Short mmCIF file of C-alpha atoms in Angstrom, two decimals:
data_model
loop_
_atom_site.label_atom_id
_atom_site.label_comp_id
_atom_site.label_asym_id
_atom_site.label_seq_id
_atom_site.Cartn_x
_atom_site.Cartn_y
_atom_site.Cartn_z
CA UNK A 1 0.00 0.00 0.00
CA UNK A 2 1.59 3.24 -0.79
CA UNK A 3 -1.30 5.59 0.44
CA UNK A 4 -2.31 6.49 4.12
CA UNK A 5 -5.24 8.22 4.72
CA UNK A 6 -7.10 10.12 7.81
CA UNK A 7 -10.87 11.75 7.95
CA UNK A 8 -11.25 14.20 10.41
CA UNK A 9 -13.41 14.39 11.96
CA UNK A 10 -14.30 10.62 11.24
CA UNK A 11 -17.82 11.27 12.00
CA UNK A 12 -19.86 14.75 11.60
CA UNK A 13 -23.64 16.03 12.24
CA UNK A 14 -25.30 18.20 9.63
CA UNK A 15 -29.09 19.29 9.68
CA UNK A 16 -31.20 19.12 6.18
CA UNK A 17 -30.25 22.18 3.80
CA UNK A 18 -27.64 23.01 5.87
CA UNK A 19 -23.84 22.63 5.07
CA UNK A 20 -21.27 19.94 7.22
CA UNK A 21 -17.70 19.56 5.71
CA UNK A 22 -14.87 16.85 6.57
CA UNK A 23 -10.99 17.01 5.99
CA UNK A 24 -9.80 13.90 4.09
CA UNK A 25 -5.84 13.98 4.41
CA UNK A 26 -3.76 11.95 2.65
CA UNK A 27 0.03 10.78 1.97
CA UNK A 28 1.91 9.50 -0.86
CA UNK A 29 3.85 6.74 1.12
CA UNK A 30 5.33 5.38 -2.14
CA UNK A 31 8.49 6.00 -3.92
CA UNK A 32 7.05 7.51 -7.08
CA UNK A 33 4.96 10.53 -7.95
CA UNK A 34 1.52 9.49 -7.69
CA UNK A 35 -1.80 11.74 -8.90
CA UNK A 36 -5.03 10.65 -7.03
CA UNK A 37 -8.49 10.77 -8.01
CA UNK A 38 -11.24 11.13 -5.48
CA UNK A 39 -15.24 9.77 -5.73
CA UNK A 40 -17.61 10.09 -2.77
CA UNK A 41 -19.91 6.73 -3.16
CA UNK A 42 -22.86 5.61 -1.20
CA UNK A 43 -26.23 6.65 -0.28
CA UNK A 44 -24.75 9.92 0.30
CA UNK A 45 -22.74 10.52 -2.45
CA UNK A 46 -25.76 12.63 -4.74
CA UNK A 47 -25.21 15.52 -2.44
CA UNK A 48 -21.46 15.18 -1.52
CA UNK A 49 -18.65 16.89 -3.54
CA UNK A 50 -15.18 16.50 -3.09
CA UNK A 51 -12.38 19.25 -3.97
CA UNK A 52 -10.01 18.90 -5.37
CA UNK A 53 -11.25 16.21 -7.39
CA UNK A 54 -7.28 15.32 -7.78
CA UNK A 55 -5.35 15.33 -6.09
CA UNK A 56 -0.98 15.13 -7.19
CA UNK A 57 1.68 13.94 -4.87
CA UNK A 58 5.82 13.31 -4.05
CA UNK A 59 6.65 10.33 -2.16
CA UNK A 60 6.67 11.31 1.65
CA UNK A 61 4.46 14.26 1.16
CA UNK A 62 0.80 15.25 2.59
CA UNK A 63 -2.33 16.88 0.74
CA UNK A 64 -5.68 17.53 1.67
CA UNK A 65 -9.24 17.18 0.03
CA UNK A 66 -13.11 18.67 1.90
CA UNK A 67 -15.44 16.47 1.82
CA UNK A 68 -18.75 19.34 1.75
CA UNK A 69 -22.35 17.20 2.58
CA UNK A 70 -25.09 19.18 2.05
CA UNK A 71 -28.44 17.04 2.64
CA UNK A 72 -31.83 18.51 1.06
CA UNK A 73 -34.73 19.03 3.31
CA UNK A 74 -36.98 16.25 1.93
CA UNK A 75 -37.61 12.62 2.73
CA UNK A 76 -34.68 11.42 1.09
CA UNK A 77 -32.12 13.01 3.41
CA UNK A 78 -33.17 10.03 6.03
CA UNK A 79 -32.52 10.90 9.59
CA UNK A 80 -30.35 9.07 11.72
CA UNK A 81 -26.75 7.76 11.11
CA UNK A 82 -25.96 7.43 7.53
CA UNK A 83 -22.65 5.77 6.43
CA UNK A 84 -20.36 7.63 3.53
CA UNK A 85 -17.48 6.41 1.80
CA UNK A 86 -14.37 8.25 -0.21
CA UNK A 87 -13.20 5.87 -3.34
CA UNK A 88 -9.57 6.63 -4.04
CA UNK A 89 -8.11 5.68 -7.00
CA UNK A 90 -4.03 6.18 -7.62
CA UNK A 91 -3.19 7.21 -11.10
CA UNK A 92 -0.12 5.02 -11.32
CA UNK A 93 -1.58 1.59 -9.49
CA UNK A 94 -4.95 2.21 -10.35
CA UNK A 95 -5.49 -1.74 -8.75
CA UNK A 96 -4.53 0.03 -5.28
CA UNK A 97 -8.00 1.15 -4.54
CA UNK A 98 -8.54 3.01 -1.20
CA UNK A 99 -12.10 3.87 0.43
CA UNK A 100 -11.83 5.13 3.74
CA UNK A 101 -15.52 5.51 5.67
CA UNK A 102 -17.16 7.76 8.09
CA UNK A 103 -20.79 8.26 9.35
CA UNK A 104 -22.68 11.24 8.63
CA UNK A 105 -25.87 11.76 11.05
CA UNK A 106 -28.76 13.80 9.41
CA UNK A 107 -30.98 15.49 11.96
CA UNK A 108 -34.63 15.00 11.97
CA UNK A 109 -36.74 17.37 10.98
CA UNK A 110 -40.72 17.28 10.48
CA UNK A 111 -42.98 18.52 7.79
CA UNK A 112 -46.57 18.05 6.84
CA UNK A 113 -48.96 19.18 4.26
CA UNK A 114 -52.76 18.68 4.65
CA UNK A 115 -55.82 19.36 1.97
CA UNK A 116 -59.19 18.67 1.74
CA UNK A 117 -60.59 17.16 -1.20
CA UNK A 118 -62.79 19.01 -2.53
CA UNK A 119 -62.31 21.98 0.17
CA UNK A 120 -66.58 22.54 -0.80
CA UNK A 121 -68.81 19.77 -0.14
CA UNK A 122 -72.86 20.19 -0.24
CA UNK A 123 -75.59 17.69 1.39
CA UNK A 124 -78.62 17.78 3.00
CA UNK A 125 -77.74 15.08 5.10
CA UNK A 126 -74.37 14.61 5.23
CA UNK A 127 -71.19 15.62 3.09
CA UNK A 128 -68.02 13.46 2.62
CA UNK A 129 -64.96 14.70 1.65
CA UNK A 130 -61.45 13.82 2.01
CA UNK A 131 -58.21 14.85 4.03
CA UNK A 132 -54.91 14.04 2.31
CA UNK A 133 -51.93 14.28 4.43
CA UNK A 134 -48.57 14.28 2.94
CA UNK A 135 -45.48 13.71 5.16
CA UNK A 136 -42.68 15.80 3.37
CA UNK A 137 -40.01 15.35 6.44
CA UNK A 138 -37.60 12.64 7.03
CA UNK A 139 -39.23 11.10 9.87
CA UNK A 140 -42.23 8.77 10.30
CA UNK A 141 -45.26 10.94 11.02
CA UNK A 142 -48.18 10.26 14.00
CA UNK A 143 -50.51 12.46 14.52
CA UNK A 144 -54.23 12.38 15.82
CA UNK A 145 -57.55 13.99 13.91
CA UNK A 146 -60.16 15.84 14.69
CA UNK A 147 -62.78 18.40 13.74
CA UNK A 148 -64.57 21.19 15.11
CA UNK A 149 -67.08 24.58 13.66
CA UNK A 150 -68.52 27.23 15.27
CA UNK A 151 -71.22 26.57 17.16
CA UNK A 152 -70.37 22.97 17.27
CA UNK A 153 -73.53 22.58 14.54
CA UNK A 154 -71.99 19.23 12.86
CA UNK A 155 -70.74 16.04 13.91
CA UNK A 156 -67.86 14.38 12.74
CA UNK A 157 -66.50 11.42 11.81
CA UNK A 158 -63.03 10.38 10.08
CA UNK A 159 -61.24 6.88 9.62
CA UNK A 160 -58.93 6.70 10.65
CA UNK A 161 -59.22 8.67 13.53
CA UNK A 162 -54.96 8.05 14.03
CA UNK A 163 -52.46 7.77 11.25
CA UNK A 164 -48.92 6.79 11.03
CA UNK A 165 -47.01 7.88 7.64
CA UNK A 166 -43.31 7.41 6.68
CA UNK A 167 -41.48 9.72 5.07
CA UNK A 168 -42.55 10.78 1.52
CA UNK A 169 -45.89 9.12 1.45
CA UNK A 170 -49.33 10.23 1.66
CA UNK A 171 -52.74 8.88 3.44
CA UNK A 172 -56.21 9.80 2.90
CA UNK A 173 -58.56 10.12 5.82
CA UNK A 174 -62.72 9.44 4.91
CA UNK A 175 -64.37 12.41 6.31
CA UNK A 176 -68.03 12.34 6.87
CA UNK A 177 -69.65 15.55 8.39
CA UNK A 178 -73.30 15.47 10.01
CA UNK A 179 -75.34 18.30 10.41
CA UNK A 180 -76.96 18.47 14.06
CA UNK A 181 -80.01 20.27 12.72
CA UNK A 182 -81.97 19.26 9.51
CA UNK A 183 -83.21 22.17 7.72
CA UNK A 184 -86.60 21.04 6.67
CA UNK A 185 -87.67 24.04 4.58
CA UNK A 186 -85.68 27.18 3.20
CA UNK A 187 -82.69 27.86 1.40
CA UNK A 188 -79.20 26.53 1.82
CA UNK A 189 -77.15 27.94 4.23
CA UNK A 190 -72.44 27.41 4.32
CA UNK A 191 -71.08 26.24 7.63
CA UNK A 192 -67.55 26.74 7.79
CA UNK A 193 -65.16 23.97 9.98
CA UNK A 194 -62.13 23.30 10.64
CA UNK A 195 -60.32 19.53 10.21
CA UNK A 196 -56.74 19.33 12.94
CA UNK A 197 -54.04 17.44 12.45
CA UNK A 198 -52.27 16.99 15.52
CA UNK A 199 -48.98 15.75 16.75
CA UNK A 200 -47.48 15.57 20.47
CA UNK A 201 -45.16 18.47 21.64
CA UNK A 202 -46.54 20.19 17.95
CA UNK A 203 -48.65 23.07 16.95
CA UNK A 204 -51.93 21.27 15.51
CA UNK A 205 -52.25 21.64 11.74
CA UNK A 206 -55.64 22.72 10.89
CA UNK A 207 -57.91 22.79 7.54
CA UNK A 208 -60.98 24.85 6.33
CA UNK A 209 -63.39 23.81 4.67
CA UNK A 210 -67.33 24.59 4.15
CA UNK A 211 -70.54 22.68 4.52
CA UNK A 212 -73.59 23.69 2.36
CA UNK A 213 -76.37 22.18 3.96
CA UNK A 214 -79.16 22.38 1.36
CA UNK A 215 -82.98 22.47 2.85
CA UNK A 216 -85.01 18.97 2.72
CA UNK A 217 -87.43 21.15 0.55
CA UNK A 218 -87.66 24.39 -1.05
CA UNK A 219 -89.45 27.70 0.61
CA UNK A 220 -91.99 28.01 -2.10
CA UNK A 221 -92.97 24.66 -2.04
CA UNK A 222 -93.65 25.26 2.01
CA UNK A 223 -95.58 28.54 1.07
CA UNK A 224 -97.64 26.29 -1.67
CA UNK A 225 -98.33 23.60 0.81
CA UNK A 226 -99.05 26.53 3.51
CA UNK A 227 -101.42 27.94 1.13
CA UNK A 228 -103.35 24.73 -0.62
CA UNK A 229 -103.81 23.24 3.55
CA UNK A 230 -105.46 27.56 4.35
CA UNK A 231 -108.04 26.68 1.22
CA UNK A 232 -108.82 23.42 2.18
CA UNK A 233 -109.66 24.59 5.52
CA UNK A 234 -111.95 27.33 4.47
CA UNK A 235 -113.30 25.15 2.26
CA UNK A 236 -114.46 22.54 4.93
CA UNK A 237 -115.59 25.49 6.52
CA UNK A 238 -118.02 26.82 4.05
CA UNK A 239 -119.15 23.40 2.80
CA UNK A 240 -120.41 22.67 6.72
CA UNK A 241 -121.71 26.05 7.06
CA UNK A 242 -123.79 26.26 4.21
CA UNK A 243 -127.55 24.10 3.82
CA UNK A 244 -128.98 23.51 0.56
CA UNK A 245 -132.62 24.46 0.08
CA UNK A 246 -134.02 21.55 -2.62
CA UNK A 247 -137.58 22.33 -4.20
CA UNK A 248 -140.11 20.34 -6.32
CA UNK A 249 -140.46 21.85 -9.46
CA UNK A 250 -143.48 20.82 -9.42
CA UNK A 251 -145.08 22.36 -6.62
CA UNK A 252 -143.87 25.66 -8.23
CA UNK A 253 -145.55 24.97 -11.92
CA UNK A 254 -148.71 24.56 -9.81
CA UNK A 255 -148.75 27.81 -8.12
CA UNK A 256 -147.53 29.88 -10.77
CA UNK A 257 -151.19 28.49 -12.59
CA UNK A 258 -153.22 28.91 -9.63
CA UNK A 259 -154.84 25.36 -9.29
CA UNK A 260 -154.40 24.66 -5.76
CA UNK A 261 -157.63 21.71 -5.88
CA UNK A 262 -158.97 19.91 -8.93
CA UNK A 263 -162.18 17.99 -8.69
CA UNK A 264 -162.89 15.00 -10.76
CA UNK A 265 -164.45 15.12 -14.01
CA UNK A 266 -168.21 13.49 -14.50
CA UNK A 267 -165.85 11.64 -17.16
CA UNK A 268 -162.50 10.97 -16.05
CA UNK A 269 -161.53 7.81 -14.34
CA UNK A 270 -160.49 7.79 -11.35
CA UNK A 271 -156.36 7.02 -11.14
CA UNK A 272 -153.90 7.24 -8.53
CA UNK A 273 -152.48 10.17 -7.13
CA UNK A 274 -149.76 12.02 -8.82
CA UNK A 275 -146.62 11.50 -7.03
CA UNK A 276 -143.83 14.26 -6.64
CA UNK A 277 -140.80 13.10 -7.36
CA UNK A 278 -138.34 13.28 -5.17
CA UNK A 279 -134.69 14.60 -5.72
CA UNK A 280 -132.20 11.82 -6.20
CA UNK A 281 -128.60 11.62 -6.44
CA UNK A 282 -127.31 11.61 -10.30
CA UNK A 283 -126.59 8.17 -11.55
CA UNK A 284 -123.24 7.96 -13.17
CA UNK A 285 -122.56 5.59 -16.39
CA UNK A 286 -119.51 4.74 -16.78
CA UNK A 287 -118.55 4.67 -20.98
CA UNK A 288 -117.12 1.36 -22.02
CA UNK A 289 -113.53 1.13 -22.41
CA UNK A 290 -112.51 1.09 -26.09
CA UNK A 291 -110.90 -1.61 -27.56
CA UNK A 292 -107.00 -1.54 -28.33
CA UNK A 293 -105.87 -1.62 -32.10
CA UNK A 294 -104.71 -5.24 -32.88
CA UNK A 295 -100.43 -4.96 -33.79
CA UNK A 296 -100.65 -5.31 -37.16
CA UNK A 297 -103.00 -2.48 -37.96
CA UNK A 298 -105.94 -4.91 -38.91
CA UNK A 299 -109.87 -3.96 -38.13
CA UNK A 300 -111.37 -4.99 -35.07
CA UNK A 301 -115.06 -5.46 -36.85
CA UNK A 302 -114.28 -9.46 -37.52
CA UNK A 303 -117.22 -11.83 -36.68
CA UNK A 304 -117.35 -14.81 -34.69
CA UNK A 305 -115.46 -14.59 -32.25
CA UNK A 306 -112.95 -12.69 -33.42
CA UNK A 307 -115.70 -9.57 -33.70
CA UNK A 308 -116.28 -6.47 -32.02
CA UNK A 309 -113.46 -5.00 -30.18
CA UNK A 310 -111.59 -7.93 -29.03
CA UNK A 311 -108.85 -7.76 -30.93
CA UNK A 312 -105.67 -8.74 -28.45
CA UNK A 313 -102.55 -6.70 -26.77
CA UNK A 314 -99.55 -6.09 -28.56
CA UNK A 315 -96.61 -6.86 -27.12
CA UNK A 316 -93.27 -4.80 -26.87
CA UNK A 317 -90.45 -7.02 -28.76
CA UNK A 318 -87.64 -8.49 -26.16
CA UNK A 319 -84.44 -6.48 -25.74
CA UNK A 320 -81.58 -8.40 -27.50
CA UNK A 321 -79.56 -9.94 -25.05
CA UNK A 322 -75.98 -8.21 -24.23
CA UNK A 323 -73.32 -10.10 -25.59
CA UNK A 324 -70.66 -11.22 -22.26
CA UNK A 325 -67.08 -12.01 -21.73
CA UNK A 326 -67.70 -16.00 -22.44
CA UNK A 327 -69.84 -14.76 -25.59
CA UNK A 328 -66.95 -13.19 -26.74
CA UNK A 329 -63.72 -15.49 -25.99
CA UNK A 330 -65.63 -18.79 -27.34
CA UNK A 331 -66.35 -16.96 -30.50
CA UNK A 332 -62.56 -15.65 -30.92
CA UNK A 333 -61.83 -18.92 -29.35
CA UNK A 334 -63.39 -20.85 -32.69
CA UNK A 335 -61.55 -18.96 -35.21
CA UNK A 336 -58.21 -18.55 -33.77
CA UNK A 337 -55.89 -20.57 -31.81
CA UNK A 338 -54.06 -20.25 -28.65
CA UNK A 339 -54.46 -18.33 -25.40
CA UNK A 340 -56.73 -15.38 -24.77
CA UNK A 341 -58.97 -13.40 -22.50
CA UNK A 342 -61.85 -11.45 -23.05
CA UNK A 343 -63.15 -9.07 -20.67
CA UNK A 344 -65.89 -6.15 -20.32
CA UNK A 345 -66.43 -3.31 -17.42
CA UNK A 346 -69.33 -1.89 -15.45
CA UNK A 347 -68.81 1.83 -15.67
CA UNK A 348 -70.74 4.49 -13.43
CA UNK A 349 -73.34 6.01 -14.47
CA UNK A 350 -73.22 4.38 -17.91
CA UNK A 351 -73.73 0.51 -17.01
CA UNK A 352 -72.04 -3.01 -18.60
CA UNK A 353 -69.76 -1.97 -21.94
CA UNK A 354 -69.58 -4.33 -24.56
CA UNK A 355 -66.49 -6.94 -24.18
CA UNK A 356 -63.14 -6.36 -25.58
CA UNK A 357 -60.45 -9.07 -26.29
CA UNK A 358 -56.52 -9.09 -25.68
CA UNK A 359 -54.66 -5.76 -24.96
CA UNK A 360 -57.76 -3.42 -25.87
CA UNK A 361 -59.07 -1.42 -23.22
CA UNK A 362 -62.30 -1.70 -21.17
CA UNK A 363 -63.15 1.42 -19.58
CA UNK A 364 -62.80 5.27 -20.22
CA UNK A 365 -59.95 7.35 -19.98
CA UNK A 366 -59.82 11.48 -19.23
CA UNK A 367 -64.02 11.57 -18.59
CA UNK A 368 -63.59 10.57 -14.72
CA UNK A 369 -66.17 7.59 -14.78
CA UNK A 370 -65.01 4.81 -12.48
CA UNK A 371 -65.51 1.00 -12.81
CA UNK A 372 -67.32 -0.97 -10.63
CA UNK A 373 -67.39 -4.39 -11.64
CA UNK A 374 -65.22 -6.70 -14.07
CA UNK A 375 -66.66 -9.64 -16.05
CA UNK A 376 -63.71 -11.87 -17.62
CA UNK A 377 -63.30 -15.08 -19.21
CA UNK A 378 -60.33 -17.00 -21.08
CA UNK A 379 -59.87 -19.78 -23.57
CA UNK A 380 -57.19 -22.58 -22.72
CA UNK A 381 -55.76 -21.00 -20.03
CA UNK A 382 -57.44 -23.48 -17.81
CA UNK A 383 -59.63 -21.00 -16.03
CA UNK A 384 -59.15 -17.75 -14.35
CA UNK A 385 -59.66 -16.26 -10.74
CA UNK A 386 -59.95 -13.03 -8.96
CA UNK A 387 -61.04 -10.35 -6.53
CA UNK A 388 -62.10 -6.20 -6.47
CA UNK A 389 -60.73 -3.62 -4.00
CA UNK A 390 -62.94 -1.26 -3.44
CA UNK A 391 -62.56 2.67 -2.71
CA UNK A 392 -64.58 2.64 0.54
CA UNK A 393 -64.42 -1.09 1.50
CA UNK A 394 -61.11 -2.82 0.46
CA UNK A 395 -61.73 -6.62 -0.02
CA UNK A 396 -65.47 -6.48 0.58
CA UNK A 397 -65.05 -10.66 -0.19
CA UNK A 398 -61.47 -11.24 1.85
CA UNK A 399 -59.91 -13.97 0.28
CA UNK A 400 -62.87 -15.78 -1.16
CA UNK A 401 -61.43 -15.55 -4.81
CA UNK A 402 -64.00 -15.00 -7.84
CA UNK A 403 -63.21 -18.21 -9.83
CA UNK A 404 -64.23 -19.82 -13.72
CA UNK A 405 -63.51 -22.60 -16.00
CA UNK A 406 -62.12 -21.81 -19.59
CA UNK A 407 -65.47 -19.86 -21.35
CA UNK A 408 -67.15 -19.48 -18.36
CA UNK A 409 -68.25 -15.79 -16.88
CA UNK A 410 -65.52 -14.69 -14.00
CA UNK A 411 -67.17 -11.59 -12.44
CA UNK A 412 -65.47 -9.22 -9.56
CA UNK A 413 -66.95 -5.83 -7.96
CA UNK A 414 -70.44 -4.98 -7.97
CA UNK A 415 -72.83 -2.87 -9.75
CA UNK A 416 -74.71 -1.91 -6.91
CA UNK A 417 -75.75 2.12 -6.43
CA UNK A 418 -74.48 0.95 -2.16
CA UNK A 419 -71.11 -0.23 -3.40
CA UNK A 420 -68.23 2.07 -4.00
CA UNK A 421 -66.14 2.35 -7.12
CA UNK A 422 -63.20 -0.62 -7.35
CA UNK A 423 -59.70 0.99 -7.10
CA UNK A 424 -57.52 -2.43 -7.59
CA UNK A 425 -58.22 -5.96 -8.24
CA UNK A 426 -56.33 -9.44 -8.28
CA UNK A 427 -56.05 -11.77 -11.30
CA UNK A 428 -54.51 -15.18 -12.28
CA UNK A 429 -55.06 -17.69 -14.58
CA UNK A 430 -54.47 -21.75 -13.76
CA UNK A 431 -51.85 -22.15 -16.48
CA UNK A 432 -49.54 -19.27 -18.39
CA UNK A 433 -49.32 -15.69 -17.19
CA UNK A 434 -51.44 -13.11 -17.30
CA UNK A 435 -50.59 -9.18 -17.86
CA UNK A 436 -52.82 -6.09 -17.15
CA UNK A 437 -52.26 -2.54 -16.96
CA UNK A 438 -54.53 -0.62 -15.43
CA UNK A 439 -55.58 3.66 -15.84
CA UNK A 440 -56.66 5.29 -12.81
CA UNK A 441 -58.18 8.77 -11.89
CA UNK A 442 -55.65 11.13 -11.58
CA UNK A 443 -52.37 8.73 -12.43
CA UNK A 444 -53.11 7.67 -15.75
CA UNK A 445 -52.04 4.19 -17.08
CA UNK A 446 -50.11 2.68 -14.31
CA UNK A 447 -47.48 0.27 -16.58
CA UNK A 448 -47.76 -3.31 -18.08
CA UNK A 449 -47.12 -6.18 -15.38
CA UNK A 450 -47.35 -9.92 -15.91
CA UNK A 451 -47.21 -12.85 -13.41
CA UNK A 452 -45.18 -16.25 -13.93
CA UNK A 453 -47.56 -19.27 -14.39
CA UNK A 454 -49.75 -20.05 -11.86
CA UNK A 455 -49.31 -16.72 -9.65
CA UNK A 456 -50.59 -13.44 -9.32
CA UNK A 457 -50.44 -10.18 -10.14
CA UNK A 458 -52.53 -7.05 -8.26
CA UNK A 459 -53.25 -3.88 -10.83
CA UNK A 460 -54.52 -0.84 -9.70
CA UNK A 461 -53.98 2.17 -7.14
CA UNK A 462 -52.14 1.80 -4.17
CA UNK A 463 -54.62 0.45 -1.36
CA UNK A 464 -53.45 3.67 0.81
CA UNK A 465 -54.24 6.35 -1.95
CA UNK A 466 -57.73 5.55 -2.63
CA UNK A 467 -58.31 6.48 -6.11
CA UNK A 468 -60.77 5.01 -8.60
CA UNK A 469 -60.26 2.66 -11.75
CA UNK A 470 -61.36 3.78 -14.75
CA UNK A 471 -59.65 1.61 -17.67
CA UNK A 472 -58.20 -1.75 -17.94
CA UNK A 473 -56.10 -4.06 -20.28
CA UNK A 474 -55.43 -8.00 -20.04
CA UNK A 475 -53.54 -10.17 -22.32
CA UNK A 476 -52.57 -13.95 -21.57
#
């Protein structure tokens, strides 16, 4: 060895953003002259610089080289003790390679962002929006959550309530907020509150954001129902208070001729007494319903049987039935050989799509409509199983797997209005590998991945992050 080296100190502290620099002396112990080149390596090296860079030496004599860290303050500057290395390299035995070590402790420091998503969120019963927290120092984060208003007018409730996040990664707290007081009629009114993030021996971090509680039911439609219940009343009122006086019309033809007695004629037979008729209530005929036009535009004036009106109900013609998954891989299945899968998607709002096969993409992209349910099927992969995260949920089905044979229906997620959007699923087939990619809201296609035979693969947004799928893609 012809080089001797010495770091002083051996070991320094430096804080993030801040400046720390070491001494790195070194002597030419050989018997030629020897030029030296200097490389900081390690996990510390992207924001370490050395100078000189070379260093050029007699035999028996001493130089000197600084060593400058300067951390950034983000997550990647990890706190704690963090070992750094010098690589030395001599010009004329570049074999002789040196690399004398230190330890370079980064202080912690602590940083955190918070927003609400959306910051405006209108109900009449409720409103749910979302707290992201982003921990943007270089330790792991706890903190506690809670909310509060003036007037302490809603009630709150957030899972979870406690949240641990290491450094440079994000969580997203459910938020729902409860009025205390429905308004039953009248406009909407804002309530303003506040969501706290809070962390021991720390200042809480707090958020604003406003409720619009809408009324159950417009004012007009109050002074309408106000209004129609004051006429009724009166109307009850008049109806009881008022008596009908009913008259024979009869009686009155007879005084207006003044005949009040008539005797017999010497000729007339006798007959009964004329009766007065007395007032009834109307007598109401109901008209016959009318006969419905037969389909095909005929008459309905046939005889026999067939005559009159009777001519029968049309009916509306069936719906064509929607082609599926299975529909679709045993007919690709027929005419071409080999693997594939076929697959269609529930989308919100707009219901089952028609299936695609192999690489195309099931779904929307850039219209923010998520996907709630999957059907798939393959041909000669020997079946195919799987399972649907959901957004509020997870794994509403654990581990009990969605499973079918080769052109058989596979289904995962649901299409029910009370289950939430899927944000992830599982997939694998029995034999080969399957690949997906997967586009969700706000990220955008995610990347191809594939599985090795038999295994599987997940595709979708990170469990913690909580964002919807929108568009898929499978081959096999």
């Amino acid at each position: 060895m012809s080089l001797w080296t010495s770091l002083e100190p051996a070991s320094v502290t430096v804080d993030p953003g801040s400046r720390a620099t070491v001494r790195l002396r070194v002597r030419n112990t050989g018997d030629v002259v020897d030029e030296y080149r200097f490389e900081p390596v390690g996990p510390t090296a992207p924001w370490t610089t050395v100078e000189p860079q070379t260093l050029r030496l007699y035999p028996g004599t001493t130089g000197t080289v600084e060593l400058t860290f300067a951390p950034p303050r983000t997550p990647d500057a990890t706190a704690g003790p963090n070992p750094y290395a010098v690589r030395i390299t001599p010009t004329e035995h570049p074999e002789a390679v040196t690399v004398p070590e230190g330890n370079l402790t980064i202080t912690p420091f602590t940083e955190v962002r918070a927003e609400l998503v959306p910051p405006t969120v209108k109900g009449r019963f409720r409103g749910r929006p979302r707290l992201a927290i982003d921990n943007i120092g270089n330790t792991k984060l706890t903190a506690s959550l809670s909310g509060s208003d003036h007037g302490d007018r809603l009630a709150y409730e957030l899972q979870p309530a406690n949240v641990q996040i290491e450094p440079g990664r994000a969580v997203f707290v459910n938020t729902t907020l409860r009025p205390r007081q429905i308004i039953w009629f009248g406009s909407k009114e804002e309530q303003r509150y506040n969501l706290a993030v809070r962390r021991s021996g720390a200042q809480a971090l707090e958020v604003e954001g406003t409720f619009v509680q809408r009324g159950f039911l417009p004012r007009w439609l109050a002074t309408a129902l106000s209004l129609t219940v004051a006429l009724a009343i009166a109307f009850v009122m008049i109806w009881l208070a008022y008596k009908p006086q009913v008259n024979s019309s009869a009686n009155e033809k007879l005084a207006e001729a003044g005949v009040s007695t008539l005797a017999p004629s010497p000729s007339a037979t006798p007959s009964a007494p004329a009766l007065v008729p007395t007032p009834t209530a109307p007598v109401v005929v109901e008209a016959p319903a009318s006969s419905q036009a037969p389909a095909d535009g005929g008459s309905g004036s046939g005889s026999g049987s067939g005559g009159g009106g009777g001519g029968t109900e049309s009916k509306a013609p069936a719906k064509p039935k929607q082609e599926t998954a299975a529909d679709a891989v045993n007919k690709l299945a027929a005419r071409s050989d080999g693997r594939h899968i076929c697959y269609r998607a529930y989308v919100a709002d707009k219901g089952w799509q028609d299936p695609v096969c192999d690489g195309a993409i099931a779904g929307t992209t850039g219209k923010n409509l998520a996907i709630k349910a999957l059907n798939i099927a393959t041909a000669r992969t020997g079946g195919v199983t799987g399972n649907a995260a959901h957004v509020v949920g997870g794994w509403l089905t654990g581990d009990k797997w969605s499973k079918a044979g080769d052109g058989v229906n596979m289904w995962m997620g649901s299409s029910k209005p009370a289950v939430a959007a899927m944000e992830g699923y599982t997939i694998k087939t029995i034999e080969g590998s399957v690949c997906q990619n997967a586009h969700v809201k706000d990220r955008g296609w995610l990347g191809n991945g594939c599985t090795k035979a038999g295994d599987w693969i997940y595709g979708g947004s990170p469990m913690e992050q909580k964002l919807q799928l929108e568009a898929v893609r499978f081959t096999v």
